[in-house]
Amino acid sequence: MAAPEEKALQVAEWLKKVFGDHPIPQYEMNSRTTEILYHLAERNRVRDRDISLVIEDLKQKASEYESEAKRLEDFLMESVNFSPANLSKSGSRFLNALVDSAIALEIKDTSLASFIPAVNDLTSDLFRTKSKSEEIKLELGKLEKNLTATLVLEKCLRDDLKKAELQLSAEKAKVDSRLQNMDFLKAKAAEFRFGIKAAEEQLSARGMDASLSHRSLAALSEKLSELKEQTIPLKKKLESYLDLMPSPSLAQLKIEEAKRELDAIEAELTKKVDMMGL
């Protein structure tokens, strides 16, 4: 591993090489910036070396192509006294097409031994591409179906949401109406209570018996209902006595007793009803 001083020296040399005649921008010299710039310089040197190797390889291939072209030209001249310069326009066009095909196929020469494997490889690539294209089409078809189903589901959800919003709006209107009615009824109830209280106070001031107030009359009405309920079993009891066949004197005594009890209840009922009627 390089020492910090050596790293700083290499960074300075690299910056001079990068900026050339232009001034180097000012930066803070510390161990962190030096380390970062050192790594950048190393990467730049590796990249420059790789580019140089690629350039050298391309130069070598160009030289080989030129040598092969010169060899073929000499061969044509020696064998059939033929030169590319003597070709017609169609021949030149075909020759250029042959050269362009060789370059496109990345083959070293234009012989059949080079063309056939290259064309076979290209055909295989074409078949693989078509197969991949078919797979992509199938996948796209599935995606389109899924997308259609998703869009339909989204539309249904939107429709359901719209219906729910309409229903919620209708229910809210009903609730608001019921709240308004409730407020109205509460106000009316308060008004009635105030009116009843004022009337009771007014009647009390005029010397009305407290037993004839609304509250007392309501209590009497409840009492009257209770008394009516009490007479029902007594009447049934009386009817059961009437159906019996005991001694006439004992039966007559029970009947008289039941009649007196019934008369007393009816008298109390009549009194209560008369009081309510006043």
JSON list of N, CA and C in Angstrom, two decimals, residues 153-183:
[
{"chain": "A", "resi": 153, "resn": "LEU", "atom": "N", "xyz": [-62.76, -4.48, -11.99]},
{"chain": "A", "resi": 153, "resn": "LEU", "atom": "CA", "xyz": [-62.93, -4.48, -10.54]},
{"chain": "A", "resi": 153, "resn": "LEU", "atom": "C", "xyz": [-62.90, -3.06, -9.98]},
{"chain": "A", "resi": 154, "resn": "GLU", "atom": "N", "xyz": [-62.00, -2.25, -10.54]},
{"chain": "A", "resi": 154, "resn": "GLU", "atom": "CA", "xyz": [-61.93, -0.86, -10.08]},
{"chain": "A", "resi": 154, "resn": "GLU", "atom": "C", "xyz": [-63.24, -0.13, -10.38]},
{"chain": "A", "resi": 155, "resn": "LYS", "atom": "N", "xyz": [-63.82, -0.38, -11.58]},
{"chain": "A", "resi": 155, "resn": "LYS", "atom": "CA", "xyz": [-65.09, 0.26, -11.93]},
{"chain": "A", "resi": 155, "resn": "LYS", "atom": "C", "xyz": [-66.20, -0.19, -10.98]},
{"chain": "A", "resi": 156, "resn": "CYS", "atom": "N", "xyz": [-66.22, -1.51, -10.69]},
{"chain": "A", "resi": 156, "resn": "CYS", "atom": "CA", "xyz": [-67.25, -2.02, -9.76]},
{"chain": "A", "resi": 156, "resn": "CYS", "atom": "C", "xyz": [-67.09, -1.38, -8.38]},
{"chain": "A", "resi": 157, "resn": "LEU", "atom": "N", "xyz": [-65.83, -1.27, -7.95]},
{"chain": "A", "resi": 157, "resn": "LEU", "atom": "CA", "xyz": [-65.58, -0.66, -6.63]},
{"chain": "A", "resi": 157, "resn": "LEU", "atom": "C", "xyz": [-65.99, 0.80, -6.63]},
{"chain": "A", "resi": 158, "resn": "ARG", "atom": "N", "xyz": [-65.72, 1.50, -7.74]},
{"chain": "A", "resi": 158, "resn": "ARG", "atom": "CA", "xyz": [-66.13, 2.90, -7.82]},
{"chain": "A", "resi": 158, "resn": "ARG", "atom": "C", "xyz": [-67.66, 3.02, -7.78]},
{"chain": "A", "resi": 159, "resn": "ASP", "atom": "N", "xyz": [-68.34, 2.11, -8.53]},
{"chain": "A", "resi": 159, "resn": "ASP", "atom": "CA", "xyz": [-69.81, 2.13, -8.52]},
{"chain": "A", "resi": 159, "resn": "ASP", "atom": "C", "xyz": [-70.35, 1.83, -7.12]},
{"chain": "A", "resi": 160, "resn": "ASP", "atom": "N", "xyz": [-69.76, 0.82, -6.47]},
{"chain": "A", "resi": 160, "resn": "ASP", "atom": "CA", "xyz": [-70.20, 0.49, -5.11]},
{"chain": "A", "resi": 160, "resn": "ASP", "atom": "C", "xyz": [-69.94, 1.65, -4.16]},
{"chain": "A", "resi": 161, "resn": "LEU", "atom": "N", "xyz": [-68.80, 2.30, -4.33]},
{"chain": "A", "resi": 161, "resn": "LEU", "atom": "CA", "xyz": [-68.49, 3.44, -3.48]},
{"chain": "A", "resi": 161, "resn": "LEU", "atom": "C", "xyz": [-69.47, 4.58, -3.71]},
{"chain": "A", "resi": 162, "resn": "LYS", "atom": "N", "xyz": [-69.83, 4.79, -4.98]},
{"chain": "A", "resi": 162, "resn": "LYS", "atom": "CA", "xyz": [-70.80, 5.85, -5.29]},
{"chain": "A", "resi": 162, "resn": "LYS", "atom": "C", "xyz": [-72.16, 5.53, -4.67]},
{"chain": "A", "resi": 163, "resn": "LYS", "atom": "N", "xyz": [-72.59, 4.23, -4.80]},
{"chain": "A", "resi": 163, "resn": "LYS", "atom": "CA", "xyz": [-73.86, 3.84, -4.19]},
{"chain": "A", "resi": 163, "resn": "LYS", "atom": "C", "xyz": [-73.82, 4.00, -2.68]},
{"chain": "A", "resi": 164, "resn": "ALA", "atom": "N", "xyz": [-72.68, 3.60, -2.08]},
{"chain": "A", "resi": 164, "resn": "ALA", "atom": "CA", "xyz": [-72.55, 3.73, -0.63]},
{"chain": "A", "resi": 164, "resn": "ALA", "atom": "C", "xyz": [-72.60, 5.20, -0.20]},
{"chain": "A", "resi": 165, "resn": "GLU", "atom": "N", "xyz": [-71.97, 6.07, -1.01]},
{"chain": "A", "resi": 165, "resn": "GLU", "atom": "CA", "xyz": [-72.00, 7.49, -0.68]},
{"chain": "A", "resi": 165, "resn": "GLU", "atom": "C", "xyz": [-73.43, 8.04, -0.78]},
{"chain": "A", "resi": 166, "resn": "LEU", "atom": "N", "xyz": [-74.16, 7.60, -1.85]},
{"chain": "A", "resi": 166, "resn": "LEU", "atom": "CA", "xyz": [-75.56, 8.05, -1.99]},
{"chain": "A", "resi": 166, "resn": "LEU", "atom": "C", "xyz": [-76.41, 7.55, -0.83]},
{"chain": "A", "resi": 167, "resn": "GLN", "atom": "N", "xyz": [-76.21, 6.26, -0.47]},
{"chain": "A", "resi": 167, "resn": "GLN", "atom": "CA", "xyz": [-76.97, 5.70, 0.65]},
{"chain": "A", "resi": 167, "resn": "GLN", "atom": "C", "xyz": [-76.62, 6.41, 1.95]},
{"chain": "A", "resi": 168, "resn": "LEU", "atom": "N", "xyz": [-75.33, 6.69, 2.13]},
{"chain": "A", "resi": 168, "resn": "LEU", "atom": "CA", "xyz": [-74.91, 7.39, 3.34]},
{"chain": "A", "resi": 168, "resn": "LEU", "atom": "C", "xyz": [-75.50, 8.80, 3.38]},
{"chain": "A", "resi": 169, "resn": "SER", "atom": "N", "xyz": [-75.55, 9.44, 2.21]},
{"chain": "A", "resi": 169, "resn": "SER", "atom": "CA", "xyz": [-76.15, 10.78, 2.15]},
{"chain": "A", "resi": 169, "resn": "SER", "atom": "C", "xyz": [-77.63, 10.73, 2.52]},
{"chain": "A", "resi": 170, "resn": "ALA", "atom": "N", "xyz": [-78.35, 9.69, 1.98]},
{"chain": "A", "resi": 170, "resn": "ALA", "atom": "CA", "xyz": [-79.77, 9.55, 2.31]},
{"chain": "A", "resi": 170, "resn": "ALA", "atom": "C", "xyz": [-79.97, 9.27, 3.79]},
{"chain": "A", "resi": 171, "resn": "GLU", "atom": "N", "xyz": [-79.14, 8.37, 4.35]},
{"chain": "A", "resi": 171, "resn": "GLU", "atom": "CA", "xyz": [-79.25, 8.07, 5.77]},
{"chain": "A", "resi": 171, "resn": "GLU", "atom": "C", "xyz": [-78.92, 9.30, 6.61]},
{"chain": "A", "resi": 172, "resn": "LYS", "atom": "N", "xyz": [-77.96, 10.09, 6.17]},
{"chain": "A", "resi": 172, "resn": "LYS", "atom": "CA", "xyz": [-77.61, 11.30, 6.92]},
{"chain": "A", "resi": 172, "resn": "LYS", "atom": "C", "xyz": [-78.78, 12.29, 6.90]},
{"chain": "A", "resi": 173, "resn": "ALA", "atom": "N", "xyz": [-79.45, 12.37, 5.72]},
{"chain": "A", "resi": 173, "resn": "ALA", "atom": "CA", "xyz": [-80.62, 13.26, 5.64]},
{"chain": "A", "resi": 173, "resn": "ALA", "atom": "C", "xyz": [-81.72, 12.80, 6.60]},
{"chain": "A", "resi": 174, "resn": "LYS", "atom": "N", "xyz": [-81.93, 11.45, 6.66]},
{"chain": "A", "resi": 174, "resn": "LYS", "atom": "CA", "xyz": [-82.93, 10.92, 7.59]},
{"chain": "A", "resi": 174, "resn": "LYS", "atom": "C", "xyz": [-82.57, 11.23, 9.03]},
{"chain": "A", "resi": 175, "resn": "VAL", "atom": "N", "xyz": [-81.29, 11.02, 9.36]},
{"chain": "A", "resi": 175, "resn": "VAL", "atom": "CA", "xyz": [-80.84, 11.29, 10.73]},
{"chain": "A", "resi": 175, "resn": "VAL", "atom": "C", "xyz": [-81.02, 12.76, 11.07]},
{"chain": "A", "resi": 176, "resn": "ASP", "atom": "N", "xyz": [-80.65, 13.64, 10.11]},
{"chain": "A", "resi": 176, "resn": "ASP", "atom": "CA", "xyz": [-80.82, 15.08, 10.35]},
{"chain": "A", "resi": 176, "resn": "ASP", "atom": "C", "xyz": [-82.29, 15.42, 10.56]},
{"chain": "A", "resi": 177, "resn": "SER", "atom": "N", "xyz": [-83.17, 14.78, 9.74]},
{"chain": "A", "resi": 177, "resn": "SER", "atom": "CA", "xyz": [-84.61, 15.04, 9.89]},
{"chain": "A", "resi": 177, "resn": "SER", "atom": "C", "xyz": [-85.10, 14.56, 11.25]},
{"chain": "A", "resi": 178, "resn": "ARG", "atom": "N", "xyz": [-84.62, 13.37, 11.66]},
{"chain": "A", "resi": 178, "resn": "ARG", "atom": "CA", "xyz": [-85.04, 12.85, 12.96]},
{"chain": "A", "resi": 178, "resn": "ARG", "atom": "C", "xyz": [-84.51, 13.72, 14.10]},
{"chain": "A", "resi": 179, "resn": "LEU", "atom": "N", "xyz": [-83.31, 14.22, 13.95]},
{"chain": "A", "resi": 179, "resn": "LEU", "atom": "CA", "xyz": [-82.76, 15.11, 14.97]},
{"chain": "A", "resi": 179, "resn": "LEU", "atom": "C", "xyz": [-83.58, 16.40, 15.07]},
{"chain": "A", "resi": 180, "resn": "GLN", "atom": "N", "xyz": [-83.97, 16.92, 13.89]},
{"chain": "A", "resi": 180, "resn": "GLN", "atom": "CA", "xyz": [-84.80, 18.12, 13.89]},
{"chain": "A", "resi": 180, "resn": "GLN", "atom": "C", "xyz": [-86.15, 17.85, 14.56]},
{"chain": "A", "resi": 181, "resn": "ASN", "atom": "N", "xyz": [-86.76, 16.67, 14.22]},
{"chain": "A", "resi": 181, "resn": "ASN", "atom": "CA", "xyz": [-88.03, 16.31, 14.85]},
{"chain": "A", "resi": 181, "resn": "ASN", "atom": "C", "xyz": [-87.85, 16.13, 16.35]},
{"chain": "A", "resi": 182, "resn": "MET", "atom": "N", "xyz": [-86.74, 15.53, 16.75]},
{"chain": "A", "resi": 182, "resn": "MET", "atom": "CA", "xyz": [-86.48, 15.34, 18.16]},
{"chain": "A", "resi": 182, "resn": "MET", "atom": "C", "xyz": [-86.33, 16.67, 18.88]},
{"chain": "A", "resi": 183, "resn": "ASP", "atom": "N", "xyz": [-85.60, 17.59, 18.24]},
{"chain": "A", "resi": 183, "resn": "ASP", "atom": "CA", "xyz": [-85.46, 18.92, 18.83]},
{"chain": "A", "resi": 183, "resn": "ASP", "atom": "C", "xyz": [-86.82, 19.61, 18.94]}
]
